[in-house]
Coordinates of C-alpha atoms in Angstrom, one line a residue:
Chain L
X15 CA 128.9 38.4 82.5
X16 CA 131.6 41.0 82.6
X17 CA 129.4 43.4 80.3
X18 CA 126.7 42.7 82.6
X19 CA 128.2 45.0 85.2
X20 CA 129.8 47.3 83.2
X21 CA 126.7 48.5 81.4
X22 CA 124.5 49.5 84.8
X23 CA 127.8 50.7 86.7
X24 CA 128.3 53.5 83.3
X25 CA 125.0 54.2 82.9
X26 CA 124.5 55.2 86.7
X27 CA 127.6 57.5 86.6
X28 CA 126.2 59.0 83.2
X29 CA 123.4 59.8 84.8
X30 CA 124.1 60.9 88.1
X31 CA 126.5 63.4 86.7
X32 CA 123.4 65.0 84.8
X33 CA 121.9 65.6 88.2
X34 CA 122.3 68.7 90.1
X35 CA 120.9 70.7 93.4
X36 CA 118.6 73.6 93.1
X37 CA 120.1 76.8 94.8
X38 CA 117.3 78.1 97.5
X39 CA 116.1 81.4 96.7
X40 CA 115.5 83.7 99.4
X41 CA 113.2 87.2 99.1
X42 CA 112.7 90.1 100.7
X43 CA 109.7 92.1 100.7
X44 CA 109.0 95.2 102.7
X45 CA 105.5 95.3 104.4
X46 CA 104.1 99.5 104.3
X47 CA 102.8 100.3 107.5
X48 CA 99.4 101.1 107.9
X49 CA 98.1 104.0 107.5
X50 CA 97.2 105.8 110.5
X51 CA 94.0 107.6 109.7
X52 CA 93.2 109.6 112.7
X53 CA 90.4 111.8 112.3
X54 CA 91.2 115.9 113.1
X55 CA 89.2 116.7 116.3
X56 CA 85.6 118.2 115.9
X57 CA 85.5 122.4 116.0
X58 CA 85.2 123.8 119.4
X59 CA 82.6 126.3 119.5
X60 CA 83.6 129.3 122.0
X61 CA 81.5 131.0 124.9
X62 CA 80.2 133.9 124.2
X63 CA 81.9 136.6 126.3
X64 CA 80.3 140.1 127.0
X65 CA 82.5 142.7 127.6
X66 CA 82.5 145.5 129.6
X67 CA 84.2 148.8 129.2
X68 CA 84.7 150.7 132.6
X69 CA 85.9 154.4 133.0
X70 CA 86.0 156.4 136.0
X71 CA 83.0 158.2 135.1
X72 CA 80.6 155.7 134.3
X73 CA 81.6 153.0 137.4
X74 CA 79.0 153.4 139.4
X75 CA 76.4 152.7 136.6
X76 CA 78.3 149.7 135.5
X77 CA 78.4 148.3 139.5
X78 CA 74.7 149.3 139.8
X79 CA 73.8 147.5 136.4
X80 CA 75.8 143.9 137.9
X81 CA 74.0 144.3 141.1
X82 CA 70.5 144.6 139.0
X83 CA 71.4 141.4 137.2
X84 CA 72.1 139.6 140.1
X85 CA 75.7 139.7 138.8
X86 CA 78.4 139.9 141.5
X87 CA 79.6 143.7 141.7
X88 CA 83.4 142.1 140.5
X89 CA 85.1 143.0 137.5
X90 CA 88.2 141.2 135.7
X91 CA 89.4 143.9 133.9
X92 CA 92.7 144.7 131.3
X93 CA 94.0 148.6 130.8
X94 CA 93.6 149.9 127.1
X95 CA 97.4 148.8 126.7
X96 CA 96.9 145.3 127.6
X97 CA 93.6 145.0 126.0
X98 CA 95.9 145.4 122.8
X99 CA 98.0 142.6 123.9
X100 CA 95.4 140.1 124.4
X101 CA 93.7 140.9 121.3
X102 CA 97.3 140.4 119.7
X103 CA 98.1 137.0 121.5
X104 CA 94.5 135.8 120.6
X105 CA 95.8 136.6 117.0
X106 CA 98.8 134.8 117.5
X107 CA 97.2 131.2 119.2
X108 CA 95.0 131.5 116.2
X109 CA 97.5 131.5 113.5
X110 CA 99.3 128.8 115.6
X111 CA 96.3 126.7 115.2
X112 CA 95.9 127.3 111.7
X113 CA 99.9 126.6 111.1
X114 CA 99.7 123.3 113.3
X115 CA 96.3 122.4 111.5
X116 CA 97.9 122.8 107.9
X117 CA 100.5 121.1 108.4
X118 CA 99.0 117.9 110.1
X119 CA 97.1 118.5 106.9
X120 CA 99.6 118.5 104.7
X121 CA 101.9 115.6 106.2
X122 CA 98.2 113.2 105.9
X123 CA 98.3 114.8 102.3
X124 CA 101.7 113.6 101.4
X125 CA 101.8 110.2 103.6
X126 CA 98.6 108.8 103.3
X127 CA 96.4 109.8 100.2
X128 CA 93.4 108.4 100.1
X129 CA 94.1 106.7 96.5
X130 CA 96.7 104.5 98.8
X131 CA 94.0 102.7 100.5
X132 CA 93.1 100.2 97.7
X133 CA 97.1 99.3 96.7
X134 CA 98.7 96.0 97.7
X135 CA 100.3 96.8 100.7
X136 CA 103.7 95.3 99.4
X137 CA 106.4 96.4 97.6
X138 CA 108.6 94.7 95.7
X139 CA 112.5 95.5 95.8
X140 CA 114.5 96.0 93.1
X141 CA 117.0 92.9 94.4
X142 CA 114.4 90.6 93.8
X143 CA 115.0 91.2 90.0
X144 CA 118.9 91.0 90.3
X145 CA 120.0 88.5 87.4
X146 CA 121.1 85.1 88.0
X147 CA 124.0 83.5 87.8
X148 CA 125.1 80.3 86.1
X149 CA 127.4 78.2 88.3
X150 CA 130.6 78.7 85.2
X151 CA 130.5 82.6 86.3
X152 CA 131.2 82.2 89.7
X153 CA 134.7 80.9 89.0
Chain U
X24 CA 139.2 40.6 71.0
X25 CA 137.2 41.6 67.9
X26 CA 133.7 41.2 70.4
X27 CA 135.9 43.6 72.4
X28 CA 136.6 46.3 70.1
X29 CA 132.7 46.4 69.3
X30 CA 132.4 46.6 72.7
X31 CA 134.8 49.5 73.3
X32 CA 133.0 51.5 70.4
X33 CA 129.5 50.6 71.7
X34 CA 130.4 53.0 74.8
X35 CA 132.3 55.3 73.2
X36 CA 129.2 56.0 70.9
X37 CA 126.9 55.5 73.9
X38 CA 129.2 57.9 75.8
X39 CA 128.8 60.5 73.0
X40 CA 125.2 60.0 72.6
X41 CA 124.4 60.6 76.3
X42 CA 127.1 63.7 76.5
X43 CA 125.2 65.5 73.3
X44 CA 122.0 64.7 75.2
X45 CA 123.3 66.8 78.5
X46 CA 124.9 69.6 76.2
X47 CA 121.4 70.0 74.5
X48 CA 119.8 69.7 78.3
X49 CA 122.2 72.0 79.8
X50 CA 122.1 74.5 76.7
X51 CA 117.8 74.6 77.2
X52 CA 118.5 74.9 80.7
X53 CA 120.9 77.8 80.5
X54 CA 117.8 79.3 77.4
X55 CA 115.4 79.1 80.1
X56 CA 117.1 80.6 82.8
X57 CA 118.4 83.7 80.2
X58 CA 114.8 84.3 79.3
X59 CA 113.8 84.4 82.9
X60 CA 116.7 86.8 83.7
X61 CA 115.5 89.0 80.9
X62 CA 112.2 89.3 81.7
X63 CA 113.0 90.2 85.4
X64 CA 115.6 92.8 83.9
X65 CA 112.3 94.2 81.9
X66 CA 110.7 93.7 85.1
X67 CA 113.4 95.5 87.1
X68 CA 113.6 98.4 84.7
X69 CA 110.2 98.9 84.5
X70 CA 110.0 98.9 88.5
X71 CA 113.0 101.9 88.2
X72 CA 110.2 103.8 85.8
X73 CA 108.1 103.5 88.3
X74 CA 110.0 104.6 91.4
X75 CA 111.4 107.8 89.3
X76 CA 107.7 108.5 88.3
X77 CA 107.1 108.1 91.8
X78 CA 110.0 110.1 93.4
X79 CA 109.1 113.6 90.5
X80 CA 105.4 113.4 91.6
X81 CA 106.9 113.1 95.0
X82 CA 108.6 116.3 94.1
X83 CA 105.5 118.2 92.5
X84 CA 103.5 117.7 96.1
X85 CA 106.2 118.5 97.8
X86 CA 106.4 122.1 96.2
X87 CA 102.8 122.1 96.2
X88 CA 102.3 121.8 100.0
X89 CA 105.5 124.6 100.5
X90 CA 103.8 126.9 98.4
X91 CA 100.3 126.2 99.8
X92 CA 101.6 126.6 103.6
X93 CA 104.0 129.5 102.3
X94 CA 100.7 131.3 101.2
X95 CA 99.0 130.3 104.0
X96 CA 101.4 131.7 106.7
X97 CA 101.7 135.6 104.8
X98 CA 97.9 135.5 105.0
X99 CA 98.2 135.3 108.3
X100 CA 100.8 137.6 109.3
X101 CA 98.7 140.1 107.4
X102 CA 95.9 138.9 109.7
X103 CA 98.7 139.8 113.5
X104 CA 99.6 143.2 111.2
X105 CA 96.2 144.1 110.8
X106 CA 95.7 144.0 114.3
X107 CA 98.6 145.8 115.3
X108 CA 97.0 148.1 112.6
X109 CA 94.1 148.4 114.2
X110 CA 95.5 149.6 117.8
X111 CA 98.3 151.4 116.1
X112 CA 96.3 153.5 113.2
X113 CA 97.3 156.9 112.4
X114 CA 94.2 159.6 111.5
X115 CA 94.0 162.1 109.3
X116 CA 95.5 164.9 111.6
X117 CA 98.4 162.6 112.3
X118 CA 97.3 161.5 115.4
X119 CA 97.4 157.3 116.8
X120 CA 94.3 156.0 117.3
X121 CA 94.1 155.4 120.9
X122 CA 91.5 153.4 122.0
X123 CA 91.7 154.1 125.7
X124 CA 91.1 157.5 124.7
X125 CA 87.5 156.4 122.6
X126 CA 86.8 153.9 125.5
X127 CA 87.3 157.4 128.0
X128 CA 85.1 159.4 125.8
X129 CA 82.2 156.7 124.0
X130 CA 82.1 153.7 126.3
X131 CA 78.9 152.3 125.1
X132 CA 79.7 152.9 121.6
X133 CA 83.2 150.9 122.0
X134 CA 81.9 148.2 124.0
X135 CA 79.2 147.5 121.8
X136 CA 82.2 147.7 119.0
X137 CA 84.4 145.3 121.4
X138 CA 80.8 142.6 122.1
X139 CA 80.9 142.3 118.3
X140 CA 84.6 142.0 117.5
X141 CA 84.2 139.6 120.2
X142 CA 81.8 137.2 118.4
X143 CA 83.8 137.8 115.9
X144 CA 87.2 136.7 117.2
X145 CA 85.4 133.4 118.3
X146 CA 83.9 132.4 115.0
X147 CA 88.3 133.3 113.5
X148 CA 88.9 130.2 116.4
X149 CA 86.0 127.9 114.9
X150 CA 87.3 129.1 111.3
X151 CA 91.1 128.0 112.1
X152 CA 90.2 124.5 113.8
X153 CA 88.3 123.9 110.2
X154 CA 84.6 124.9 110.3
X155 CA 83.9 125.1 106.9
X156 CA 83.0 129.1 106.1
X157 CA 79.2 130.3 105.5
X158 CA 77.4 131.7 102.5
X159 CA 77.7 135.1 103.9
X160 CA 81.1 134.7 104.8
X161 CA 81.7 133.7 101.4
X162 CA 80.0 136.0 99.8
X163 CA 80.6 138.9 102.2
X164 CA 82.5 141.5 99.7
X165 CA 81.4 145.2 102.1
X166 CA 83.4 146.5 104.8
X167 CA 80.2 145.7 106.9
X168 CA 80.0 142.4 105.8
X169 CA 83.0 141.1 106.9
X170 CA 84.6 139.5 109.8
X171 CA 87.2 142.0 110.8
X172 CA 89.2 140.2 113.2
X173 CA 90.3 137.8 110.5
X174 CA 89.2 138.7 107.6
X175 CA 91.8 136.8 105.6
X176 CA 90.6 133.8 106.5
X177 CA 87.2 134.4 106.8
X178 CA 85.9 136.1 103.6
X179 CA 88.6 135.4 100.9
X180 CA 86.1 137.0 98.5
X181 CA 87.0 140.3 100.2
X182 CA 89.0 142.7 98.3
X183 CA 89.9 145.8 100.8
X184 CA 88.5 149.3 99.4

């Protein structure tokens, strides 16, 4: 009778001292953002300007020639020094353009190649392959 | 007291029995969990290959674009030098070009020149926001051919004479 009760009482200690809880693992993944993908805007084409060159001598002829054409007589004109300077600013808003333009170009280049588009959109991090450790290493 | 004894050895061996039995558990346990850890330091390492890979070809476009925009921006301060050329340019007889003076003296012939330089300067503004260039413009290799406002940018095949 005594045995009786021995027996299960040792057998559920022996066992239940096997048993153990699982740690819970936690991970982190970072998420990429998506890629923006805006399109450059479509080329502007320009007016066509005519110009006119105006002296002293040949005024009249020029006024004469508008009022023919149904053109008001008016001119909006620029002296020979300033004609220099627009010609030089135009120049300059170009190049700006073409800077700006290259180097939206460039930062789509580096940030979001096309070969991106078809990879998994999540990395990850090196922690989630940190080593575990056994319960005796913690002491 | 003999039944006892038995007894007492009956656990002892059932003891030792079920302790060898969670030593050989815990020992397969600790196997497993070793092999996993390896393969995630493989993993892990192979992940580092990957990210310096990553970070030198990083690098190499990096360099790539400064060169690329480098080049790009001494092109075009040729392009502002050659029109401050153009106003600025010294004849033969040491004299600066003036071209109030020519406008004075040849006004049809300079606004004619100025109608075309015109077009011209308009098609450099359709080149720069990224219209791709024309067969002529590629091909254009004669002082006539050329776009003169920008020539740079417009007719790389152009090699000045």
């Amino acid at each position: 009778m005594q045995n009786a009760l021995i027996l299960p009482i040792l057998i559920t200690f022996l066992i239940s001292g096997c048993a153990s809880t699982k740690q819970l693992e936690i991970f982190t993944k970072e998420v990429e953002r998506m890629p923006l993908n805006l399109e450059l805007p479509p080329v502007e084409t320009l007016e066509q300007v005519n110009l006119i060159i105006i002296t002293s001598d040949n005024q009249e002829e020029v006024f004469a020639k508008l009022k023919e054409q149904n053109i008001d007589p008016v001119l909006f004109a620029y002296t020979d020094e300033d004609w220099e300077l627009v010609t030089k600013n135009n120049v300059r808003m170009r190049n700006t353009i073409i800077r700006l333009r290259a180097i939206i170009e460039a930062y789509k280049e580096y940030y979001e190649p096309e070969e991106q588009e078809g990879k998994q959109n999540s990395i990850i991090k090196s922690s989630d392959f940190e080593p575990k450790t056994f319960e005796k290493d913690k002491d | 007291m003999f039944s006892q004894i038995k007894l007492v050895f009956f656990f002892i061996m059932l003891m030792g029995a079920g302790g060898g039995l969670w030593y050989v558990q815990h020992l397969k346990s600790e196997n497993e969990i070793l092999t996993l850890n390896n393969a995630k330091l493989e993993g892990a390492v192979a992940e580092q290959q990957a990210l310096i890979e990553q970070q030198l070809r990083d690098i190499e476009t990096q360099q790539s674009i400064n060169k690329q925009l480098t080049e790009n921006n001494v092109k075009l301060t040729a392009d502002l030098e050659l029109a401050n050329e153009k106003f600025n340019k010294v004849n033969a007889s040491g004299e600066r070009r003036d071209i109030g003076n020519l406008a004075v003296s040849k006004p049809k012939s300079i606004e004619k020149i100025e109608r075309k330089r015109e077009q011209q300067r308009a098609r450099c503004f359709e080149i720069a926001q990224g219209s791709p260039l024309t067969e002529e413009e590629l091909n254009a290799t004669k002082k006539s051919q050329i776009n003169a406002e920008c020539t740079n940018i417009a007719n790389p095949n152009y090699i000045p004479y």
